[in-house]
XYZ file of C-alpha atoms in Angstrom:
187
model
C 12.322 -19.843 -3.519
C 12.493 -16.478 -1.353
C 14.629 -13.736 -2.557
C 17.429 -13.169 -0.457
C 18.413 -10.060 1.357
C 22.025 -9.669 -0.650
C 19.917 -10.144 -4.429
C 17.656 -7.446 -2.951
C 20.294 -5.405 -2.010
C 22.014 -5.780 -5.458
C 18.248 -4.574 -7.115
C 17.688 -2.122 -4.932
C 20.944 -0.430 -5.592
C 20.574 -0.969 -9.273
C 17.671 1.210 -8.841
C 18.967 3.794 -6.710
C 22.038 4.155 -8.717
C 20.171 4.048 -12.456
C 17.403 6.005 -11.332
C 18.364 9.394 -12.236
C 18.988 8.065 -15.885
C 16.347 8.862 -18.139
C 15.623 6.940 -21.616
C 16.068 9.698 -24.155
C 12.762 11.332 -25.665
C 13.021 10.780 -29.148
C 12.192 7.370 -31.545
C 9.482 4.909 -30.359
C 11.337 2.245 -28.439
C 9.734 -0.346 -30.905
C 10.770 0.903 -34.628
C 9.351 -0.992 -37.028
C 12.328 -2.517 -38.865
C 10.922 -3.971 -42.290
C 11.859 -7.752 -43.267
C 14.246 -7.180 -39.891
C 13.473 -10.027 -37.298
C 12.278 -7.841 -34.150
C 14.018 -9.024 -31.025
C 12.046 -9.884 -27.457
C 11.063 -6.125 -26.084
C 13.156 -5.393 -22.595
C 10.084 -4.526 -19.867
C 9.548 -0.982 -20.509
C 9.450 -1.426 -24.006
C 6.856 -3.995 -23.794
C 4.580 -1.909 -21.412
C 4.897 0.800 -23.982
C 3.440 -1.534 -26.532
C 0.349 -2.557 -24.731
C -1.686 0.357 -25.057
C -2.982 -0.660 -21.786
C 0.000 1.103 -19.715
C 0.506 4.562 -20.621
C 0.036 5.765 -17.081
C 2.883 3.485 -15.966
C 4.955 4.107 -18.450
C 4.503 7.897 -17.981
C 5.064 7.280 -14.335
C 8.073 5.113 -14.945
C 10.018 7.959 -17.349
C 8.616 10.689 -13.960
C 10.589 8.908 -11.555
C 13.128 8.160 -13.695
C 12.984 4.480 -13.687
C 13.112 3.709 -17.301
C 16.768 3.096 -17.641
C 16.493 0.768 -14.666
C 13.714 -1.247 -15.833
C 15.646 -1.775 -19.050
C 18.512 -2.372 -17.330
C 19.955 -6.449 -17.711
C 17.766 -6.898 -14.361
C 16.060 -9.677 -14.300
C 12.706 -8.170 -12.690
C 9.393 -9.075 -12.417
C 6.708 -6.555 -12.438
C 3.222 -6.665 -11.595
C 2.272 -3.741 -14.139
C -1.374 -2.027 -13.429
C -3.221 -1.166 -16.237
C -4.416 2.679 -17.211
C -7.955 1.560 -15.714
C -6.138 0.440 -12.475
C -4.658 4.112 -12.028
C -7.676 5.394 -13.012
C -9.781 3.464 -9.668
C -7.111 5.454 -7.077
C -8.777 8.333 -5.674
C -8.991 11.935 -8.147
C -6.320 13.521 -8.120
C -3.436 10.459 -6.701
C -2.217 10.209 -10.183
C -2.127 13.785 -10.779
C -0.273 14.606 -7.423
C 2.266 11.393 -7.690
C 3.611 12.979 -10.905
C 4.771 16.544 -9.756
C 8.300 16.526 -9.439
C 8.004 17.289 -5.647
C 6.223 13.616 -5.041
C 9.675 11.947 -7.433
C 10.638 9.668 -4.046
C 6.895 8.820 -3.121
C 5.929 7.799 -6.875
C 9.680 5.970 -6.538
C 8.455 3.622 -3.480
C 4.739 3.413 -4.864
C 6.499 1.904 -8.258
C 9.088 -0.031 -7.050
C 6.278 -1.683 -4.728
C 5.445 -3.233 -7.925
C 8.927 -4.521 -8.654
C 10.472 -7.817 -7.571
C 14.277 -8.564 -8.048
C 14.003 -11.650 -10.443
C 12.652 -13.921 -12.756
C 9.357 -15.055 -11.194
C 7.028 -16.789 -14.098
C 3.372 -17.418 -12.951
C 3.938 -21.411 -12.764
C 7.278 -20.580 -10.196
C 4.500 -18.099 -8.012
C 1.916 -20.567 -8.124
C 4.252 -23.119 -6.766
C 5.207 -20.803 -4.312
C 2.029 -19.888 -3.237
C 0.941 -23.857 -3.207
C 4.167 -24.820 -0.666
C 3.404 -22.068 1.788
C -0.148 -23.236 2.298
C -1.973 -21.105 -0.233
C -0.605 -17.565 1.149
C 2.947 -16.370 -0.492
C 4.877 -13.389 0.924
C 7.782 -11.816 -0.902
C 9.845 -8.520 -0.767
C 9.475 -5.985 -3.294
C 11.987 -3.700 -4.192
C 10.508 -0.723 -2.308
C 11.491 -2.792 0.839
C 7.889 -3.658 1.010
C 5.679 -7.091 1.385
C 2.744 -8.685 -1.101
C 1.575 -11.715 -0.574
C 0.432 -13.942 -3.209
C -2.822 -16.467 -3.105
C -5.146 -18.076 -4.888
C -8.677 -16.783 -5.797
C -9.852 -19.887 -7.566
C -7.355 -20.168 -10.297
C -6.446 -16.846 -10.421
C -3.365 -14.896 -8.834
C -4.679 -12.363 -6.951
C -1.436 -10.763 -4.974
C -2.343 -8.567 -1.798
C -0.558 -5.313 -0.296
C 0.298 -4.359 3.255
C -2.874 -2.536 3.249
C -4.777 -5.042 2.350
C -5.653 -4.170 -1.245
C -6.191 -6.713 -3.629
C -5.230 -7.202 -7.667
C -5.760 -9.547 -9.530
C -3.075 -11.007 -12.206
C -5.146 -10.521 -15.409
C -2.244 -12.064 -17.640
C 0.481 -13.207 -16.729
C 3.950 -14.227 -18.213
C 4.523 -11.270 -20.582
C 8.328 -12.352 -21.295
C 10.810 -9.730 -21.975
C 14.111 -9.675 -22.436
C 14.835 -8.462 -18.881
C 12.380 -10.244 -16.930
C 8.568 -10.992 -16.551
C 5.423 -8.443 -16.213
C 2.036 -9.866 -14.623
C -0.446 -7.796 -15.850
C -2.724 -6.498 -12.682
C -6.069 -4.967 -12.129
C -5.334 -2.403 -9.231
C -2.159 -0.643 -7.833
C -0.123 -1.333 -4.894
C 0.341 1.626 -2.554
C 2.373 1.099 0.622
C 1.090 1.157 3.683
């Protein structure tokens, strides 16, 4: 089911508006609470737990995202791993975290971001009833599509850059993260 324009709208202003907020350095989001039953991590909290995403969650707390992405949402995020950043040109990284690049790392995260609930089964669906090639909005205001490469999600940029959904279905409390092997950058 597309997204429409007015949920986007809704997202995208969530973002805009929470986007100055910053989580507070401090505690690790996931304390260890003994004998206490730990409750489903929100998204940022669960990227911060992989061990695989420091470089997004470092870029996420840079633009100022975090409070956002923990936010009620729902989102879905296609989240690159540290060896994903780590495959852009020397130096992207570097530059997209000085506090002069704040609205480009913005767009190139939000890229990543899609207002809603979107589990792999819904996407594959999706991608199935359009005739194997899936387009959706991000919240950046920019297009992916989503296909098949076998039986693998492989979700393509306006630049034609290609990752691959390496695990999907990560549930948190506040939406959905596909796990990805390359990052989006608009075109």
């Amino acid at each position: 089911m597309p997204i429409t324009k007015k949920v986007k709208a809704a997202a995208a202003a969530s973002v805009l508006a929470m986007g100055g907020l910053a989580l507070a350095a401090g505690a690790p989001a996931l304390a260890h609470n003994h004998g206490a039953k730990k409750s489903q991590p929100n998204i940022v909290e669960a990227a911060m737990s992989t061990g695989i995403h420091e470089t997004l969650v470092t870029a996420v707390d840079t633009a100022g995202l975090v409070e956002t992405l923990s936010s009620p949402g729902p989102y879905t995020v296609f989240a690159p791993t540290d060896d994903a950043f780590g495959e852009l040109p020397d130096g992207t990284v570097e530059s997209l975290l000085l506090p002069e690049n704040r609205d480009t790392l913005t767009t190139v995260l939000t890229y990543h971001v899609v207002a809603g609930r979107i589990p792999a089964a819904r996407l594959s669906q999706a991608i199935r009833q359009a005739g194997g090639s899936y387009e959706f909005e991000t919240l950046a205001g920019e297009t992916l599509t989503a296909s098949f490469d076998g039986s693998a999600i492989v979700v393509t940029d306006a630049a034609g850059r290609e990752a691959e959904v390496i695990q999907a279905d990560v549930k948190t409390t506040n939406g959905v993260i596909h796990v990805t092997d390359s990052v989006f950058l608009p075109g």
